[in-house]
Short mmCIF file of C-alpha atoms in Angstrom, two decimals:
data_model
loop_
_atom_site.label_atom_id
_atom_site.label_comp_id
_atom_site.label_asym_id
_atom_site.label_seq_id
_atom_site.Cartn_x
_atom_site.Cartn_y
_atom_site.Cartn_z
CA MET C 21 -0.02 -0.23 -0.23
CA HIS C 22 1.27 3.29 -1.18
CA GLY C 23 2.29 5.41 1.59
CA ALA C 24 2.25 2.53 4.43
CA THR C 25 4.27 3.22 7.45
CA ALA C 26 7.19 0.40 7.21
CA ASP C 27 7.31 -2.17 9.61
CA PRO C 28 9.03 -0.94 12.63
CA VAL C 29 10.83 -4.39 13.47
CA TYR C 30 12.00 -4.31 10.05
CA LEU C 31 13.99 -1.03 10.21
CA ALA C 32 15.35 -2.13 13.63
CA ASN C 33 16.70 -5.24 11.84
CA LYS C 34 18.00 -3.27 8.92
CA LYS C 35 20.55 -0.61 10.68
CA PRO C 36 22.94 -3.33 11.87
CA MET C 37 23.06 -5.73 9.23
CA THR C 38 24.05 -2.25 6.89
CA SER C 39 26.58 -1.56 9.89
CA LYS C 40 27.71 -4.84 9.76
CA LEU C 41 28.18 -4.98 5.86
CA ASP C 42 30.54 -2.43 6.36
CA LYS C 43 32.98 -4.66 7.85
CA LEU C 44 33.02 -7.52 5.23
CA LEU C 45 35.55 -6.09 2.98
CA PRO C 46 37.51 -5.02 5.63
CA ALA C 47 37.32 -9.07 6.88
CA ILE C 48 38.09 -10.41 3.80
CA ILE C 49 40.84 -8.61 3.00
CA ASP C 50 42.02 -9.45 6.58
CA ALA C 51 41.78 -12.87 5.55
CA HIS C 52 45.32 -12.13 3.57
CA ASP C 53 45.66 -15.10 1.34
CA ALA C 54 43.21 -17.91 3.64
CA GLY C 55 40.64 -16.15 2.55
CA LEU C 56 36.82 -16.83 3.52
CA THR C 57 34.43 -19.62 3.71
CA ALA C 58 30.45 -18.37 2.79
CA ALA C 59 29.70 -20.23 5.32
CA LYS C 60 32.41 -18.57 7.44
CA ILE C 61 30.70 -15.06 6.19
CA LYS C 62 27.65 -16.05 7.39
CA ALA C 63 28.26 -17.05 10.72
CA LYS C 64 30.23 -13.88 11.13
CA PHE C 65 27.78 -11.07 9.79
CA ILE C 66 23.78 -13.35 10.13
CA GLY C 67 24.17 -15.58 12.75
CA ARG C 68 22.48 -18.69 13.23
CA SER C 69 19.76 -19.38 10.32
CA SER C 70 16.28 -18.83 11.68
CA ALA C 71 12.85 -17.33 9.93
CA LYS C 72 14.14 -13.69 10.58
CA THR C 73 17.81 -14.33 8.98
CA LYS C 74 15.96 -14.46 6.00
CA GLY C 75 16.30 -10.99 5.00
CA ARG C 76 19.48 -10.55 6.18
CA GLU C 77 20.71 -13.25 4.21
CA ALA C 78 19.49 -11.90 1.06
CA GLU C 79 21.25 -9.04 1.99
CA LEU C 80 24.78 -10.01 2.51
CA ARG C 81 24.47 -12.38 -0.75
CA GLU C 82 23.80 -9.10 -2.38
CA GLY C 83 26.71 -7.53 -0.47
CA LEU C 84 29.27 -9.95 -1.60
CA ALA C 85 27.71 -9.76 -4.78
CA ALA C 86 28.23 -5.96 -5.49
CA LEU C 87 31.75 -6.77 -4.34
CA VAL C 88 32.71 -8.87 -7.06
CA ARG C 89 31.20 -6.96 -9.49
CA GLU C 90 33.08 -3.98 -8.16
CA GLY C 91 36.55 -6.11 -8.33
CA ALA C 92 36.81 -5.66 -4.62
CA ILE C 93 36.76 -9.31 -3.77
CA TRP C 94 36.40 -12.41 -6.18
CA GLY C 95 34.78 -15.76 -5.65
CA PRO C 96 32.78 -17.90 -5.05
CA PHE C 97 35.72 -20.10 -5.46
CA ARG C 98 34.95 -23.74 -4.57
CA HIS C 99 37.27 -26.18 -3.19
CA GLY C 100 36.18 -29.27 -1.32
CA ARG C 101 32.46 -28.27 -0.11
CA SER C 102 33.40 -25.03 0.64
CA ARG C 103 33.22 -21.85 -1.67
CA TYR C 104 35.67 -18.87 -0.80
CA TYR C 105 36.25 -15.02 -0.73
CA PHE C 106 39.15 -13.42 -1.50
CA ALA C 107 40.36 -10.01 -1.60
CA ALA C 108 41.30 -8.90 -5.42
CA GLY C 109 44.88 -10.20 -5.08
CA ARG C 110 44.57 -12.59 -2.97
CA GLY C 111 44.49 -16.62 -2.63
CA PRO C 112 45.75 -18.62 -4.99
CA SER C 113 46.23 -17.31 -8.28
CA ILE C 114 49.22 -18.11 -11.69
CA GLU C 115 51.69 -16.41 -9.25
CA THR C 116 51.29 -18.40 -6.02
CA ALA C 117 50.54 -21.79 -8.19
CA SER C 118 53.53 -21.21 -10.31
CA ALA C 119 55.72 -20.01 -6.84
CA THR C 120 54.87 -23.71 -5.58
CA VAL C 121 56.08 -24.97 -9.05
CA ALA C 122 59.50 -23.51 -8.81
CA ARG C 123 59.62 -24.52 -4.80
CA LEU C 124 58.97 -27.89 -5.59
CA VAL C 125 61.24 -28.29 -8.57
CA HIS C 126 64.23 -26.92 -6.35
CA GLN C 127 63.50 -29.32 -4.43
CA SER C 128 64.24 -31.87 -6.68
CA GLY C 129 67.36 -30.91 -7.43
CA VAL C 130 69.17 -32.67 -10.13
CA LYS C 131 66.34 -35.11 -9.65
CA LEU C 132 64.27 -34.23 -12.64
CA LEU C 133 60.31 -33.92 -12.22
CA SER C 134 58.86 -35.25 -14.68
CA ARG C 135 55.04 -33.10 -16.10
CA ALA C 136 53.17 -35.69 -14.57
CA GLY C 137 54.90 -36.06 -11.03
CA LEU C 138 54.96 -31.85 -11.16
CA ASN C 139 51.54 -31.94 -11.38
CA LYS C 140 50.60 -34.76 -8.50
CA LYS C 141 52.53 -32.81 -6.31
CA VAL C 142 50.42 -29.36 -6.71
CA THR C 143 47.45 -29.96 -4.65
CA GLY C 144 44.94 -28.11 -2.51
CA MET C 145 43.61 -24.54 -4.39
CA ASN C 146 46.65 -23.55 -7.06
CA ARG C 147 45.92 -27.17 -8.52
CA PRO C 148 43.24 -25.51 -11.40
CA PHE C 149 46.15 -23.14 -11.91
CA PHE C 150 48.98 -25.75 -12.69
CA PRO C 151 48.94 -25.52 -16.44
CA ASP C 152 49.35 -21.88 -16.64
CA ALA C 153 51.79 -21.65 -13.30
CA VAL C 154 54.38 -24.00 -15.35
CA LYS C 155 53.88 -21.66 -18.62
CA HIS C 156 54.56 -18.71 -15.81
CA ALA C 157 57.88 -20.52 -14.49
CA VAL C 158 59.52 -21.31 -17.63
CA ALA C 159 58.77 -18.29 -19.37
CA SER C 160 60.69 -16.72 -16.63
CA ARG C 161 62.73 -18.19 -16.08
CA VAL C 162 63.34 -19.76 -12.97
CA ILE C 163 62.75 -23.41 -14.18
CA VAL C 164 64.13 -25.10 -17.15
CA GLU C 165 61.80 -27.41 -19.68
CA LEU C 166 63.81 -30.22 -20.90
CA SER C 167 62.17 -33.02 -23.19
CA CYS C 168 62.80 -36.07 -23.74
CA GLY C 169 60.32 -38.22 -26.56
CA LYS C 170 56.90 -37.00 -25.21
CA SER C 171 57.14 -36.41 -21.80
CA LYS C 172 58.77 -33.04 -20.76
CA TYR C 173 61.05 -32.57 -17.21
CA TYR C 174 61.90 -29.69 -15.30
CA LEU C 175 64.89 -28.14 -13.52
CA HIS C 176 65.22 -25.30 -11.49
CA ARG C 177 67.60 -22.86 -12.93
CA ASP C 178 69.76 -22.17 -9.66
CA VAL C 179 70.34 -25.75 -9.72
CA ALA C 180 71.70 -25.78 -13.05
CA ALA C 181 74.15 -23.16 -12.27
CA ASP C 182 75.04 -25.26 -9.00
CA HIS C 183 75.43 -28.60 -10.66
CA PHE C 184 76.29 -28.10 -14.18
CA GLY C 185 78.57 -24.66 -14.37
CA LEU C 186 74.88 -22.88 -16.21
CA GLU C 187 75.26 -19.32 -15.92
CA ALA C 188 71.69 -17.76 -14.42
CA MET C 189 69.59 -16.80 -17.30
CA PRO C 190 68.65 -13.00 -17.30
CA PRO C 191 64.93 -12.41 -17.06
CA PRO C 192 63.41 -11.88 -20.13
CA GLU C 193 63.19 -8.67 -22.01
CA PRO C 194 60.01 -6.79 -21.77
CA LEU C 195 57.26 -8.32 -24.61
CA SER C 196 57.46 -6.43 -27.61
CA PRO C 197 53.61 -5.76 -29.16
CA GLY C 198 55.21 -5.58 -32.53
CA PRO C 199 52.55 -4.99 -35.70
CA THR C 200 49.73 -4.50 -35.36
CA PRO C 201 47.80 -7.73 -38.05
CA PRO C 202 45.30 -5.96 -40.89
CA GLY C 203 42.07 -5.42 -39.03
CA LEU C 204 42.84 -4.94 -35.92
CA GLU C 205 43.88 -0.67 -36.23
CA PRO C 206 42.40 1.39 -33.28
CA MET C 207 39.09 2.31 -34.21
CA SER C 208 39.34 6.15 -34.04
CA SER C 209 35.69 6.84 -33.29
CA ALA C 210 33.54 4.03 -32.24
CA PRO C 211 34.51 2.87 -28.41
CA PHE C 212 36.79 -0.74 -28.35
CA THR C 213 34.66 -3.24 -26.66
CA PHE C 214 35.83 -7.14 -25.61
CA GLU C 215 35.64 -8.07 -29.00
CA ASP C 216 38.47 -5.41 -30.21
CA LEU C 217 40.35 -6.95 -26.95
CA LEU C 218 39.95 -10.72 -27.74
CA PRO C 219 42.31 -11.17 -30.91
CA VAL C 220 45.23 -8.97 -29.74
CA TYR C 221 44.99 -10.75 -26.03
CA ARG C 222 45.16 -14.23 -27.91
CA ARG C 223 48.00 -12.47 -30.09
CA LEU C 224 50.09 -11.48 -27.06
CA LYS C 225 49.12 -14.63 -25.24
CA ALA C 226 50.68 -16.71 -28.13
CA GLU C 227 53.90 -14.50 -28.40
CA GLN C 228 55.13 -15.20 -25.12
CA GLY C 229 54.32 -18.49 -25.14
CA GLY C 230 50.65 -19.51 -24.15
CA PHE C 231 51.24 -17.44 -20.53
CA SER C 232 47.58 -16.78 -20.01
CA ALA C 233 48.61 -13.22 -17.82
CA VAL C 234 49.72 -10.09 -20.33
CA LYS C 235 50.41 -6.94 -19.08
CA ILE C 236 48.55 -4.16 -19.27
CA LEU C 237 51.13 -2.38 -20.63
CA ASP C 238 52.05 -4.48 -23.29
CA LEU C 239 47.44 -4.64 -24.45
CA MET C 240 47.97 -0.45 -24.34
CA LYS C 241 50.84 -0.37 -26.92
CA ALA C 242 49.47 -2.96 -29.13
CA LEU C 243 46.10 -1.48 -29.13
CA GLY C 244 47.14 2.15 -29.31
CA LEU C 245 44.72 2.86 -26.71
CA PRO C 246 44.66 5.76 -23.89
CA LYS C 247 45.82 4.52 -21.11
CA GLU C 248 42.54 5.86 -19.13
CA ASP C 249 40.31 4.17 -21.86
CA LEU C 250 42.13 0.68 -21.94
CA HIS C 251 41.49 0.62 -17.37
CA ARG C 252 37.84 1.85 -18.25
CA LEU C 253 37.71 -0.86 -20.77
CA LEU C 254 39.44 -3.86 -18.71
CA ALA C 255 37.52 -2.75 -15.67
CA ASP C 256 33.76 -2.96 -17.50
CA GLU C 257 34.90 -6.12 -18.65
CA ALA C 258 36.08 -6.91 -15.51
CA LYS C 259 32.75 -6.42 -13.22
CA ALA C 260 31.39 -8.51 -16.20
CA GLY C 261 33.30 -11.47 -15.20
CA ARG C 262 34.82 -11.80 -18.38
CA ILE C 263 39.08 -11.21 -17.54
CA THR C 264 40.32 -11.18 -13.99
CA ILE C 265 43.57 -8.19 -13.77
CA HIS C 266 46.19 -9.37 -11.31
CA PRO C 267 49.03 -7.75 -9.01
CA ALA C 268 52.13 -6.93 -9.86
CA ALA C 269 53.99 -10.16 -8.32
CA SER C 270 57.43 -10.40 -6.24
CA VAL C 271 59.57 -10.04 -8.53
CA GLU C 272 60.98 -6.52 -9.48
CA LEU C 273 59.24 -5.17 -12.59
CA PRO C 274 60.11 -2.26 -14.87
CA ALA C 275 58.58 1.42 -14.03
CA GLU C 276 56.46 1.36 -17.24
CA VAL C 277 55.26 -1.97 -16.60
CA ILE C 278 54.30 -0.48 -13.08
CA ASP C 279 52.83 3.02 -14.68
CA ALA C 280 50.23 1.32 -17.18
CA GLY C 281 48.83 -0.95 -14.17
CA ILE C 282 45.10 -0.24 -12.66
CA ARG C 283 45.67 1.42 -9.18
CA LEU C 284 42.40 0.60 -7.17
CA PRO C 285 41.53 2.45 -3.45
CA GLY C 286 42.96 -0.58 -0.50
CA PHE C 287 45.55 -2.02 -2.17
CA ALA C 288 49.01 -1.41 -2.27
CA ASP C 289 50.51 -2.48 -5.40
CA PRO C 290 48.58 -2.30 -8.93
CA PHE C 291 47.07 -4.42 -10.69
CA VAL C 292 49.08 -4.50 -14.30
CA THR C 293 48.30 -8.15 -15.90
CA VAL C 294 45.11 -9.29 -17.41
CA VAL C 295 43.61 -12.85 -17.90
CA VAL C 296 40.85 -13.62 -20.17
CA LYS C 297 39.18 -15.84 -18.81
CA ASN C 298 38.06 -19.24 -20.67
CA ASP C 299 40.18 -18.98 -23.09
CA GLN C 300 41.91 -21.65 -24.51
#
């Protein structure tokens, strides 16, 4: 009924819940790489379920969905029977899985790990990222990939230097975007779309050996887009769930790579790489 007075019980319950939701993002950020399960979030912000809390559950779901759309958090990430939420740039990723791969290969020493053997050792939340993690470790020259017939084996660069007298390999040169293929020239009048981004992303991905995380700087150069326009496009696509953006890894990056990155409030490190989801 128009003009009817709102239920005072509803109003009394809504304010505390809204206040609690203001603490949702800080709680997920404070969880760091461990993240928070949906069950823990529900227990923390709602408590024991009852008929009176159904509205609060809906409000909590919408609060989580809004944070995901804004790119402040990501999830739900299914692991076992649980669903996890992480702050942007935290939790399992290609970079964390790559560090695990490098550690396992280093621990193996001169006893080369096969790809199948390495795959068995990468467990937990890092497992879904294994294929890209190996590509990342090889592309960054932390490990060396050796072929024997159809099998692939891996050797850590430090082990190669210590035991075989091989010089440590220098870090790879920044990826050159190369000439823009015909038909992919920047459009001067129409705004760029995901369909314009995708073929250029795939070319850059192929040029770096199939590793999925493409630098924003390389996309900016290849597309010929101003930084602000590309950032706007990437932000829109991240909210739409078609891409993910990732922060600078622990390795030192050139200043121009950092400068081309996206800076988000509440995050110290810029987001410098892009991964198109489900792109094979």
